[in-house]
Amino acid sequence: MSSYFANSRDFAINKLTLNNTNNNYISEGDALQYLHKHSATSAMHDSEERYPPPLCHEGTRDVVICRIEGWYGFEIPPEKKIMWVHAPAGYGKTAVAGTVSKKMESRTDLDFNPVGATFFFWRTSPERNSPARFIITLAYQFTISIPELAPHIEAAVKRNPMVLNKALEAQVTKLIVEPFKSLGELDNMPHRLVIIDGLDECINSDQESRIEKQYAEDQERVQVRILDLIRTLHSHNLPLCFLILSRPEPWIKQHIGSKSFQSITETLDLYQVGDHMKDVETFVRAELARIAEHLDPQPGDDEEWPGEDTVKDFLQRTGGHMLYAATVIRHIGDPYDDPRQRLQDILRGEFNSTQDLTHSTPFSSLHELYRQILRSCPQANRATMVGVLEELLAAREELWLRSKVQAACNILDRLCGRAPGRGIKALRPLHAVIRLSGDDDGSSSNSPFFYHSSFAEFLRDRSQPLPDVTINVQKGLSRVLAGCLKALSAITMDGQVSEEHVKFSLNHWWSLWFGLHPITDADLSSHFKALLSADLTACFIQNVMDNERSDNSLFYCLLDLYHRNGSLIVRRRPFPVYAALIEDLLSHLRSSADACFRHVLDPEFLNSHLVDFYRFSLFLSLYMMQLSEHRPVPAFDNLVQALRGLLEKRETFFKKLEESVEKSMHASNRDSKPAVMDIFKRARQDVE
């Protein structure tokens, strides 16, 4: 946890995952399990989170896949051991990566598995949008794909379990390079392929800033850092090849075009390879035939639907864009409407025949298709539909664990005061662009809700949607936050937090609070007053007791709690006109934290409640740092007194807590360690 404690002032984090790494010794046989625990298993190509994985439609992308297989060579390593495949959004890069993984793993003519490891980055998944577990995940997969490597990686983890908390560059050396070198002669070892998809989806979310410029700089830095890690692995002449797929972001393109990469990297532009029109035609004809099987023939039809002229018109409109074709197919495949009429409506719409595949950003034809889909939505439900879309976009990162839209809409309905089921009903006409059923047709997306990120980008662009479909994400965020703050009032110290919308509120109100840019003064004032009326002591206690949550409002409220400029939560809302409310809120946060720790440290409470010890000791460490640095009265004395009472009745628990806090302080490398440990000494004075 050192990365969270060190230099804690004036920074913001949006996600926090707690992992107990206090143990400095791992027993025999536990090392690989420990490595597995810290791996991003959901980032692997065959993970449950990605099931069913996006794959290329049969008979499409054959030229691209053959080109990649030809470069890899199987038995003979390529001259350039890194291949970068790039293309804009919507070209099926993830499907290509998944298909290559599947085809290579299915080879029966080889006595080894050519796929050494895979990592599929994904912007909205905390486990997959950060580099933190990248090297660990590759190393874990190598223990499986290269069995002779397993004991050497296991030994590295057993020697120093804290390597999993070291810098990525150190992990590369200890978990991959040195284990490979321990095998001795590597020239005769089959080379394995490492597939890294969606490099541009790695956004370093653990250090994400809400300031756009800083956020963009963080993305560039972390993506270039991943490339440098790959180059480091390449420099050691290991039996590894690397297939990297991403959008052609300028910084990625520039780095791969530098001298250090040019001589070792083969670049493949997905647009330049293969016959995209042929691939789209294969897909369109197969899908239209599938839909036609379920249609009753209409009197007077001279030929079976859709007819060759209709197919050709449709293909011309796709411009070779598989994303456009797939979106139309989903739209016309609505089981509650007539596919013939829907396709005819699309083809009758405005169309610029000069658009071609090179005009991929923005997708002008795709955006027009999105407008047509929105026009088809009933006017009576349009206002509700807009509201739900605003809320989904505003809380997309917070809702990602509820990967099905139905579950997300149920929460949003409760928070925003709609009748149950009304939200999902309003979205039904958008089934072509939103995953209403929660099923995955194999298409690529960086959102659990939208089939493709381009629809979310389209909605955010106010120049794109219809006049009565203007999306204001801040309005949606304000509504969701208001609902969350209201839901906090249902939380009590001893009650169970069971309702999903209340759980969501307890987990995520702070994240929504950080992202809010109030539209009116009235909005801001109401949010302040709602937070002031919440029983934050009860909320904090629930955070301590729950061992399943990865998001912790107490952690963020404690950051710089006694800083002269106010805590992190308050400093994010620097509005002088509300100075009195801000002061009241700061006082509320401090008194609530004080009451929380006094309550949880009460031996009677500990005797009757199950507390997540590691989480509580972490929070207590952070709180004690604040107290030791600022010595607020009476909070400092209250904590000493609470610890003294704990020592008198639960001495074993007291000692365990003292030891855990000391380890946390040692890991944080903070100057305040002596002052923090002095609090325990003060608690001992009168008792001993």
XYZ file of C-alpha atoms in Angstrom:
688
model
C 0.000 0.000 0.000
C 3.021 2.266 -0.080
C 1.946 3.841 -3.327
C -1.217 5.120 -1.614
C 0.473 6.522 1.478
C 3.598 8.088 0.027
C 3.211 11.776 -0.839
C -0.486 11.600 -0.085
C -1.152 15.312 -0.181
C -2.865 16.987 -3.116
C -3.637 13.923 -5.161
C -6.710 11.975 -6.192
C -7.392 8.336 -6.894
C -10.607 7.043 -8.388
C -10.291 3.323 -7.690
C -8.691 1.369 -4.896
C -8.305 -2.363 -4.622
C -7.057 -3.692 -1.297
C -4.810 -6.728 -1.256
C -3.145 -8.025 1.896
C 0.554 -8.200 1.133
C 1.807 -7.854 4.684
C 3.193 -11.395 4.754
C 6.889 -11.526 4.000
C 7.076 -15.318 3.773
C 5.222 -17.732 1.524
C 5.150 -21.403 2.421
C 6.021 -24.254 0.086
C 3.533 -24.629 -2.751
C 1.788 -21.302 -2.145
C 3.918 -19.122 -4.418
C 2.026 -19.799 -7.641
C -1.288 -19.411 -5.853
C -0.033 -16.079 -4.510
C 0.992 -15.067 -8.038
C -2.419 -16.108 -9.355
C -4.167 -14.055 -6.665
C -2.374 -10.911 -7.810
C -2.840 -11.561 -11.535
C -5.457 -9.840 -13.674
C -7.031 -13.133 -14.708
C -9.901 -11.315 -16.415
C -7.399 -9.867 -18.913
C -6.535 -13.289 -20.335
C -8.007 -14.212 -23.710
C -10.051 -17.116 -22.325
C -11.271 -15.481 -19.099
C -14.831 -15.759 -17.871
C -15.218 -11.955 -17.902
C -14.576 -11.919 -21.664
C -16.875 -14.859 -22.474
C -17.908 -15.196 -25.198
C -14.767 -13.524 -26.554
C -14.990 -11.255 -29.613
C -13.967 -13.315 -32.666
C -13.883 -12.656 -36.391
C -16.917 -13.848 -38.327
C -16.134 -17.045 -40.200
C -14.587 -16.281 -43.582
C -13.523 -12.733 -42.670
C -10.150 -11.209 -41.808
C -8.445 -14.278 -43.287
C -5.718 -12.229 -44.983
C -4.863 -10.376 -41.770
C -4.745 -13.534 -39.680
C -2.587 -15.329 -42.259
C -0.242 -12.337 -42.313
C 0.160 -12.503 -38.520
C 0.676 -16.263 -38.544
C 3.221 -15.889 -41.320
C 5.138 -13.306 -39.329
C 5.149 -15.459 -36.190
C 6.489 -18.464 -38.076
C 5.782 -21.072 -35.374
C 8.970 -23.159 -35.722
C 11.240 -20.379 -36.988
C 11.284 -17.092 -35.047
C 10.707 -13.907 -37.052
C 13.511 -11.490 -37.777
C 11.524 -8.732 -36.068
C 10.015 -10.141 -32.896
C 7.485 -7.365 -32.330
C 4.453 -6.745 -34.553
C 2.218 -3.722 -34.091
C -1.236 -4.007 -35.663
C -3.082 -0.701 -35.663
C -6.425 0.608 -36.853
C -9.029 3.158 -35.717
C -12.026 2.217 -33.596
C -14.423 -0.236 -35.153
C -12.014 -2.251 -37.284
C -12.185 -5.390 -35.147
C -8.696 -5.391 -33.652
C -9.847 -7.243 -30.544
C -11.658 -9.817 -32.667
C -8.452 -10.365 -34.651
C -6.447 -10.807 -31.440
C -8.993 -13.268 -30.072
C -9.129 -15.256 -33.298
C -5.335 -15.485 -33.495
C -5.228 -16.730 -29.883
C -7.887 -19.355 -30.545
C -6.379 -20.591 -33.812
C -2.889 -20.897 -32.406
C -4.014 -22.723 -29.283
C -5.949 -25.212 -31.393
C -2.869 -26.305 -33.349
C -2.390 -30.056 -32.899
C 0.706 -30.382 -35.075
C 2.959 -28.711 -32.495
C 4.424 -30.199 -29.326
C 4.145 -26.856 -27.514
C 1.544 -24.163 -26.959
C 2.523 -21.230 -29.197
C 0.490 -18.764 -27.088
C 2.723 -17.856 -24.164
C 0.519 -15.190 -22.593
C -2.194 -12.669 -23.418
C -3.363 -9.407 -21.902
C -6.498 -7.659 -23.168
C -6.622 -4.120 -21.785
C -10.099 -2.656 -21.262
C -10.738 0.968 -20.345
C -13.654 0.471 -17.947
C -12.300 -2.494 -15.986
C -10.147 -1.500 -12.968
C -8.276 -4.798 -13.263
C -7.600 -4.381 -16.979
C -7.117 -0.651 -17.511
C -4.024 -0.297 -15.330
C -0.477 -1.591 -15.844
C -0.206 -2.643 -12.187
C -0.820 -6.347 -12.858
C 0.512 -6.529 -16.402
C 3.884 -8.210 -15.721
C 2.475 -10.384 -12.924
C -0.229 -11.669 -15.272
C 2.251 -12.487 -18.033
C 4.526 -14.288 -15.560
C 1.653 -16.359 -14.196
C 0.644 -17.458 -17.691
C 4.241 -18.424 -18.487
C 4.160 -20.881 -15.568
C 1.365 -22.686 -17.426
C 2.377 -22.328 -21.081
C 6.073 -23.024 -20.372
C 6.032 -25.656 -17.574
C 9.819 -25.779 -17.237
C 9.739 -22.078 -16.314
C 7.268 -22.551 -13.434
C 9.722 -23.609 -10.678
C 12.004 -20.652 -11.415
C 9.160 -18.112 -11.276
C 7.866 -19.825 -8.146
C 11.300 -19.534 -6.552
C 11.469 -15.818 -7.381
C 8.145 -15.186 -5.636
C 9.105 -17.273 -2.605
C 12.427 -15.463 -2.238
C 10.737 -12.078 -2.183
C 6.919 -11.931 -2.155
C 7.157 -8.137 -2.102
C 8.367 -8.254 -5.708
C 4.685 -8.067 -6.619
C 4.668 -4.554 -5.153
C 7.871 -3.436 -6.858
C 8.104 -1.224 -9.932
C 7.108 -2.925 -13.172
C 10.685 -2.698 -14.392
C 11.862 -4.683 -11.353
C 9.084 -7.226 -11.887
C 10.223 -7.774 -15.467
C 13.698 -8.671 -14.244
C 12.726 -10.845 -11.281
C 9.608 -12.584 -12.621
C 10.473 -13.070 -16.297
C 14.059 -12.320 -17.358
C 15.915 -14.073 -14.528
C 13.670 -17.184 -14.561
C 14.253 -17.542 -18.316
C 18.013 -17.121 -17.841
C 17.927 -19.824 -15.157
C 16.933 -22.337 -17.829
C 20.355 -21.999 -19.421
C 20.463 -22.455 -23.198
C 17.430 -20.768 -24.786
C 18.293 -21.025 -28.492
C 16.493 -24.345 -28.945
C 13.415 -23.395 -26.948
C 10.256 -22.799 -29.036
C 9.393 -19.129 -29.133
C 6.035 -18.180 -27.653
C 3.693 -15.417 -28.718
C 2.616 -12.742 -26.236
C -0.566 -11.003 -27.410
C -1.317 -7.538 -26.005
C -4.594 -6.064 -27.202
C -5.954 -2.570 -26.634
C -2.769 -0.841 -25.516
C -4.642 2.456 -25.915
C -7.139 1.182 -23.308
C -4.446 1.246 -20.599
C -5.230 4.502 -18.807
C -3.442 4.080 -15.467
C -6.728 4.386 -13.581
C -5.146 3.986 -10.137
C -3.651 7.446 -10.591
C -6.382 8.902 -12.774
C -6.923 12.622 -12.489
C -10.183 14.374 -13.238
C -8.174 17.174 -14.832
C -8.318 16.404 -18.541
C -4.819 17.582 -19.434
C -3.194 15.597 -16.644
C -5.379 12.601 -17.465
C -4.232 12.669 -21.100
C -0.585 12.950 -20.057
C -0.969 9.959 -17.725
C -2.400 7.863 -20.556
C 0.482 8.691 -22.857
C 3.096 7.969 -20.190
C 1.701 4.629 -19.126
C 1.194 3.353 -22.680
C 4.746 4.299 -23.627
C 5.918 2.620 -20.430
C 4.253 -0.648 -21.486
C 6.066 -0.419 -24.822
C 9.372 0.113 -23.024
C 8.737 -2.964 -20.873
C 8.211 -4.997 -24.034
C 11.396 -3.589 -25.515
C 13.264 -4.563 -22.334
C 12.041 -8.146 -22.642
C 13.071 -8.172 -26.293
C 16.566 -6.908 -25.446
C 17.332 -10.053 -23.418
C 16.894 -12.357 -26.439
C 14.206 -14.425 -24.753
C 12.196 -16.932 -26.824
C 9.262 -14.530 -27.000
C 7.473 -12.631 -29.774
C 5.024 -9.802 -29.141
C 1.825 -8.996 -31.018
C 0.521 -5.552 -30.009
C -2.844 -4.230 -31.206
C -4.082 -0.679 -30.628
C -5.485 2.450 -32.154
C -2.799 4.517 -33.928
C -2.551 7.082 -31.144
C 0.127 9.698 -32.006
C 2.352 8.917 -29.004
C 2.207 5.167 -29.662
C 2.955 5.686 -33.338
C 5.822 8.050 -32.530
C 7.395 5.702 -29.979
C 7.200 2.652 -32.216
C 8.644 4.757 -35.027
C 11.674 5.715 -32.909
C 15.124 4.246 -33.548
C 14.896 1.885 -30.598
C 11.804 0.194 -32.069
C 12.171 0.530 -35.837
C 14.678 -2.286 -36.303
C 12.766 -4.775 -34.143
C 9.136 -4.010 -35.028
C 6.987 -4.919 -38.000
C 4.031 -2.580 -38.422
C 0.724 -3.681 -39.910
C -2.007 -1.214 -40.854
C -5.275 -3.143 -40.673
C -6.826 -0.872 -43.297
C -4.113 -1.708 -45.821
C -4.410 -5.484 -45.426
C -7.155 -7.634 -46.892
C -10.359 -6.929 -48.771
C -12.616 -5.183 -46.286
C -15.549 -4.992 -48.676
C -15.328 -8.740 -49.238
C -15.197 -9.406 -45.496
C -18.231 -7.212 -44.891
C -20.091 -8.841 -47.781
C -19.446 -12.300 -46.342
C -20.825 -11.178 -43.002
C -23.832 -9.285 -44.404
C -25.005 -12.069 -46.716
C -24.739 -14.667 -43.953
C -26.631 -12.536 -41.437
C -29.378 -11.466 -43.841
C -29.874 -15.112 -44.807
C -30.187 -16.004 -41.129
C -32.842 -13.319 -40.585
C -34.693 -14.308 -43.764
C -35.113 -17.873 -42.502
C -37.560 -16.618 -39.879
C -39.646 -14.418 -42.209
C -42.896 -15.409 -43.812
C -43.000 -14.770 -47.590
C -45.107 -11.795 -48.653
C -47.603 -12.014 -51.539
C -46.309 -10.543 -54.768
C -42.612 -10.896 -53.978
C -40.683 -11.797 -57.125
C -37.595 -12.909 -55.202
C -36.653 -13.909 -51.709
C -35.895 -11.105 -49.279
C -33.769 -9.070 -49.209
C -32.987 -9.281 -52.948
C -29.684 -8.641 -54.698
C -30.269 -4.933 -55.304
C -30.992 -4.370 -51.610
C -27.875 -6.279 -50.597
C -25.702 -4.239 -52.959
C -27.212 -0.988 -51.689
C -26.571 -2.062 -48.115
C -22.972 -3.045 -48.899
C -22.301 0.285 -50.588
C -23.485 2.094 -47.491
C -21.170 0.134 -45.197
C -18.118 1.537 -46.985
C -16.260 -1.543 -45.786
C -17.000 -0.809 -42.113
C -17.810 -4.027 -40.259
C -19.054 -1.983 -37.311
C -21.644 -0.235 -39.495
C -22.794 -3.551 -40.943
C -23.054 -5.245 -37.545
C -25.020 -2.317 -36.096
C -27.548 -2.394 -38.945
C -27.950 -6.157 -38.588
C -28.751 -5.799 -34.893
C -31.155 -2.937 -35.612
C -33.183 -4.772 -38.226
C -33.106 -7.985 -36.181
C -35.538 -6.580 -33.602
C -37.892 -9.508 -32.827
C -40.751 -7.064 -32.162
C -40.595 -5.329 -35.537
C -40.399 -6.100 -39.241
C -36.779 -6.495 -40.475
C -37.860 -5.677 -44.040
C -39.310 -2.324 -43.064
C -36.406 -1.488 -40.778
C -33.816 -2.175 -43.473
C -35.848 -0.198 -45.987
C -35.959 2.771 -43.589
C -32.170 2.660 -43.233
C -31.608 2.492 -46.979
C -34.018 5.361 -47.620
C -32.082 7.633 -45.288
C -29.584 10.242 -46.443
C -26.360 8.716 -47.695
C -23.126 10.207 -48.968
C -21.793 7.731 -51.530
C -18.371 9.405 -51.523
C -17.663 8.193 -47.975
C -15.066 5.440 -47.965
C -13.044 3.458 -45.494
C -10.361 6.101 -45.109
C -12.869 8.486 -43.510
C -12.998 6.486 -40.322
C -12.756 9.260 -37.749
C -15.375 10.361 -37.329
C -17.542 7.650 -38.935
C -19.880 9.983 -40.787
C -22.064 7.191 -42.153
C -22.093 5.437 -38.782
C -23.148 8.624 -37.009
C -25.971 9.077 -39.489
C -27.021 5.510 -38.737
C -27.022 6.318 -35.013
C -29.256 9.316 -35.730
C -31.659 7.108 -37.678
C -31.831 4.660 -34.782
C -32.595 7.502 -32.364
C -35.298 8.829 -34.718
C -36.983 5.430 -34.609
C -37.449 5.674 -30.825
C -41.021 6.513 -29.709
C -41.441 10.183 -28.866
C -43.345 9.340 -25.689
C -40.322 7.606 -24.144
C -37.647 9.893 -25.525
C -37.220 12.114 -22.460
C -36.828 9.084 -20.203
C -34.443 7.495 -22.693
C -32.266 10.628 -22.704
C -32.221 10.682 -18.906
C -31.145 7.044 -18.624
C -28.426 7.542 -21.240
C -27.119 10.567 -19.308
C -26.986 8.498 -16.129
C -25.311 5.503 -17.772
C -22.636 7.739 -19.259
C -22.148 9.621 -15.989
C -21.764 6.519 -13.819
C -20.357 4.130 -16.410
C -17.148 3.388 -14.499
C -18.972 2.983 -11.202
C -21.584 0.665 -12.762
C -19.193 -1.530 -14.738
C -19.389 -4.432 -12.245
C -23.125 -4.553 -12.970
C -22.121 -5.614 -16.464
C -25.717 -6.129 -17.555
C -27.727 -3.052 -18.445
C -30.777 -4.484 -16.675
C -28.969 -4.518 -13.313
C -27.560 -1.027 -13.882
C -30.974 0.365 -14.837
C -32.581 -1.180 -11.761
C -30.121 0.751 -9.585
C -30.572 3.967 -11.564
C -34.371 3.684 -11.382
C -34.197 3.521 -7.584
C -31.674 6.353 -7.287
C -33.406 8.693 -9.737
C -36.989 8.125 -8.622
C -38.358 6.243 -11.629
C -40.871 3.429 -11.477
C -39.158 0.019 -11.429
C -38.384 -1.202 -14.939
C -39.064 2.108 -16.642
C -35.407 2.775 -17.467
C -34.757 -0.480 -19.309
C -38.091 -0.130 -21.120
C -37.081 3.312 -22.426
C -33.846 1.837 -23.822
C -35.441 -1.073 -25.701
C -35.552 0.751 -29.066
C -31.747 1.081 -28.790
C -31.098 -2.676 -28.773
C -28.849 -2.293 -31.845
C -26.346 -0.189 -29.913
C -26.924 -1.172 -26.261
C -26.497 -4.669 -24.824
C -29.979 -4.893 -23.354
C -29.915 -8.662 -22.872
C -26.424 -8.738 -21.414
C -25.400 -11.218 -24.102
C -22.311 -10.702 -26.215
C -22.430 -11.374 -29.927
C -18.652 -11.340 -30.170
C -18.330 -7.680 -31.070
C -15.581 -5.570 -29.577
C -16.312 -2.864 -27.044
C -14.675 -1.027 -24.181
C -17.999 -0.716 -22.382
C -20.198 -3.362 -20.771
C -23.263 -1.421 -21.920
C -22.578 -0.257 -25.481
C -21.716 -2.539 -28.373
C -19.068 -0.046 -29.367
C -17.505 3.003 -27.746
C -18.313 5.101 -30.825
C -21.960 5.310 -29.734
C -20.992 6.768 -26.352
C -18.641 9.206 -28.092
C -21.444 10.113 -30.505
C -23.830 10.855 -27.633
C -21.265 13.042 -25.859
C -20.737 15.130 -29.000
C -23.514 17.717 -28.751
C -23.243 18.509 -32.456
C -24.225 14.967 -33.405
C -27.542 13.795 -31.871
C -31.026 15.103 -32.687
C -32.300 18.421 -31.273
C -34.499 16.640 -28.711
C -31.809 14.071 -27.865
C -29.196 16.335 -26.317
C -27.130 14.483 -23.754
C -25.857 16.396 -20.720
C -23.707 13.995 -18.723
C -23.327 16.415 -15.806
C -27.099 16.504 -15.373
C -27.107 12.726 -15.216
C -24.238 12.703 -12.731
C -25.994 15.241 -10.526
C -29.163 13.111 -10.441
C -27.269 9.919 -9.611
C -25.217 11.651 -6.906
C -28.352 13.156 -5.362
C -29.905 9.691 -5.253
C -26.774 8.228 -3.682
C -26.603 10.861 -0.956
C -30.281 10.315 -0.191
C -29.731 6.551 -0.019
C -26.959 7.011 2.559
C -29.644 8.039 5.043
C -30.835 4.407 5.076
C -27.499 3.183 6.448
C -27.219 2.492 10.163
C -24.358 1.266 12.349
C -25.782 -2.165 13.069
C -28.064 -2.756 10.098
C -27.243 -4.831 7.040
C -26.665 -3.047 3.742
C -28.612 -5.351 1.445
C -30.396 -3.285 -1.194
C -28.331 -2.936 -4.371
C -28.881 0.796 -4.815
C -27.795 1.431 -1.205
C -24.682 -0.729 -1.667
C -23.896 1.196 -4.826
C -24.351 4.508 -3.009
C -22.092 3.498 -0.128
C -19.393 2.373 -2.550
C -19.443 5.160 -5.081
C -20.825 8.451 -3.762
C -17.288 9.812 -3.319
C -16.320 8.978 -6.918
C -19.400 10.729 -8.285
C -18.705 13.650 -5.926
C -15.239 14.054 -7.437
C -16.605 14.087 -10.970
C -19.345 16.636 -10.377
C -19.186 20.060 -11.974
C -22.415 21.644 -10.697
C -24.668 23.154 -13.317
C -26.359 25.540 -10.868
C -25.662 26.876 -7.378
C -28.848 25.182 -6.218
C -27.469 21.788 -7.277
C -24.272 22.332 -5.314
C -26.090 23.592 -2.240
C -28.456 20.611 -2.221
C -25.563 18.145 -2.510
C -23.733 19.786 0.391
C -26.841 19.674 2.572
C -27.578 16.052 1.642
C -24.075 14.967 2.623
C -24.326 16.915 5.864
C -27.545 15.087 6.750
C -26.065 11.627 6.115
C -24.889 9.498 9.034
C -21.297 9.248 7.823
C -20.253 7.488 11.014
C -22.543 4.596 10.107
C -21.305 4.675 6.509
C -17.667 4.526 7.606
C -18.375 1.648 9.995
C -20.038 -0.294 7.188
C -16.921 0.275 5.072
C -14.794 -1.256 7.823
C -17.057 -4.271 8.266
C -17.478 -5.191 4.591
C -14.656 -7.368 3.231
C -15.973 -7.578 -0.318
C -15.922 -3.984 -1.518
C -13.050 -2.651 -3.594
C -14.163 0.988 -3.290
C -13.831 2.690 0.065
C -15.379 6.055 0.829
C -13.684 6.113 4.225
C -10.231 5.910 2.646
C -10.810 8.974 0.479
C -12.461 10.939 3.258
C -9.431 10.314 5.485
C -6.917 11.638 2.971
C -5.533 14.890 4.404
C -8.479 15.022 6.786
C -6.764 17.628 8.977
C -4.890 19.432 6.216
C -4.985 23.209 6.617
C -6.905 23.534 3.342
C -9.387 20.833 4.258
C -9.662 17.163 3.344
C -9.420 15.889 -0.196
C -13.208 15.527 -0.385
C -13.747 19.182 0.552
C -10.880 20.624 -1.497
C -12.491 19.299 -4.672
C -15.343 21.779 -4.121
C -13.559 25.136 -3.626
C -16.518 27.533 -3.893
C -16.049 30.614 -1.650
C -19.753 31.409 -1.682
C -20.332 28.198 0.247
C -17.541 28.688 2.778
C -19.876 28.078 5.715
C -21.239 24.851 4.229
C -17.725 23.681 3.429
C -16.636 24.328 7.010
C -19.675 22.437 8.296
C -18.931 19.519 5.988
C -15.295 19.390 7.059
C -16.385 19.318 10.699
C -18.898 16.574 9.845
C -16.222 14.443 8.167
C -13.820 14.813 11.090
C -16.360 14.101 13.816
C -17.701 11.111 11.859
C -14.227 9.613 11.455
C -13.550 10.169 15.164
C -16.806 8.460 16.133
C -16.197 5.595 13.693
C -12.828 4.617 15.136
C -13.972 5.020 18.745
C -16.983 2.808 17.994
C -15.098 0.064 16.170
C -12.314 -0.032 18.788
C -14.887 -0.594 21.525
C -14.319 -4.179 22.784
C -18.069 -4.762 23.042
C -18.491 -3.871 19.370
C -15.630 -6.180 18.371
C -17.154 -9.000 20.410
C -20.423 -8.818 18.498
C -19.373 -7.788 14.980
C -17.155 -9.236 12.284
C -14.624 -6.604 11.227
C -12.349 -6.906 8.202
C -9.109 -6.685 10.186
C -6.780 -5.838 7.317
C -9.059 -3.127 5.992
C -9.582 -1.638 9.417
C -5.855 -1.608 10.210
C -5.185 0.122 6.898
C -7.776 2.812 7.597
C -6.543 3.205 11.156
C -2.965 3.663 9.904
C -4.054 6.458 7.613
C -6.156 8.096 10.329
C -3.319 7.910 12.851
C -0.991 9.585 10.359
C -3.413 12.497 10.147
C -3.669 12.736 13.932
C 0.072 12.467 14.532
C 0.848 15.191 11.995
C -1.793 17.702 13.124
C -2.618 16.722 16.758
C -6.274 17.843 16.633
C -8.100 18.072 19.942
C -10.108 16.142 21.089
C -9.761 13.538 18.298
C -6.180 12.670 19.267
C -7.070 12.104 22.919
C -10.223 10.188 21.961
C -8.220 7.703 19.915
C -5.644 7.195 22.679
C -8.474 6.551 25.122
C -10.168 4.094 22.736
C -6.926 2.167 22.242
C -6.402 2.108 26.007
C -9.833 0.537 26.494
C -9.037 -2.018 23.797
C -5.753 -2.935 25.493
C -7.490 -3.497 28.819
C -10.064 -5.959 27.463
C -8.641 -7.303 24.185
C -4.862 -7.247 24.620
C -4.206 -9.808 21.872
C -6.229 -7.816 19.365
C -4.445 -4.624 20.454
C -1.013 -6.166 19.843
C -2.063 -7.558 16.475
C -3.383 -4.149 15.471
C -0.202 -2.425 16.643
C 1.930 -4.844 14.622
C -0.200 -4.385 11.502
C -0.076 -0.579 11.713
C 3.693 -0.702 12.178
C 4.045 -2.826 9.027
C 1.841 -0.426 7.092
C 3.906 2.533 8.244
C 7.126 0.733 7.329
C 5.776 0.036 3.842
C 4.629 3.638 3.435
C 8.112 4.970 4.229
C 6.603 8.055 5.876
C 8.427 10.296 8.352
C 5.401 10.153 10.632
C 6.018 6.518 11.617
C 7.552 7.319 15.066
C 4.717 9.714 15.891
C 2.101 7.162 14.836
C 3.616 4.401 16.949
C 3.846 6.858 19.852
C 0.034 6.832 19.979
C 0.148 3.148 20.907
C 2.791 3.909 23.559
C 0.546 6.577 25.062
C -2.302 4.069 25.223
C -0.055 1.657 27.143
C 1.127 4.184 29.741
C -1.717 4.124 32.247
C -2.561 0.461 31.658
C 0.958 -0.798 32.314
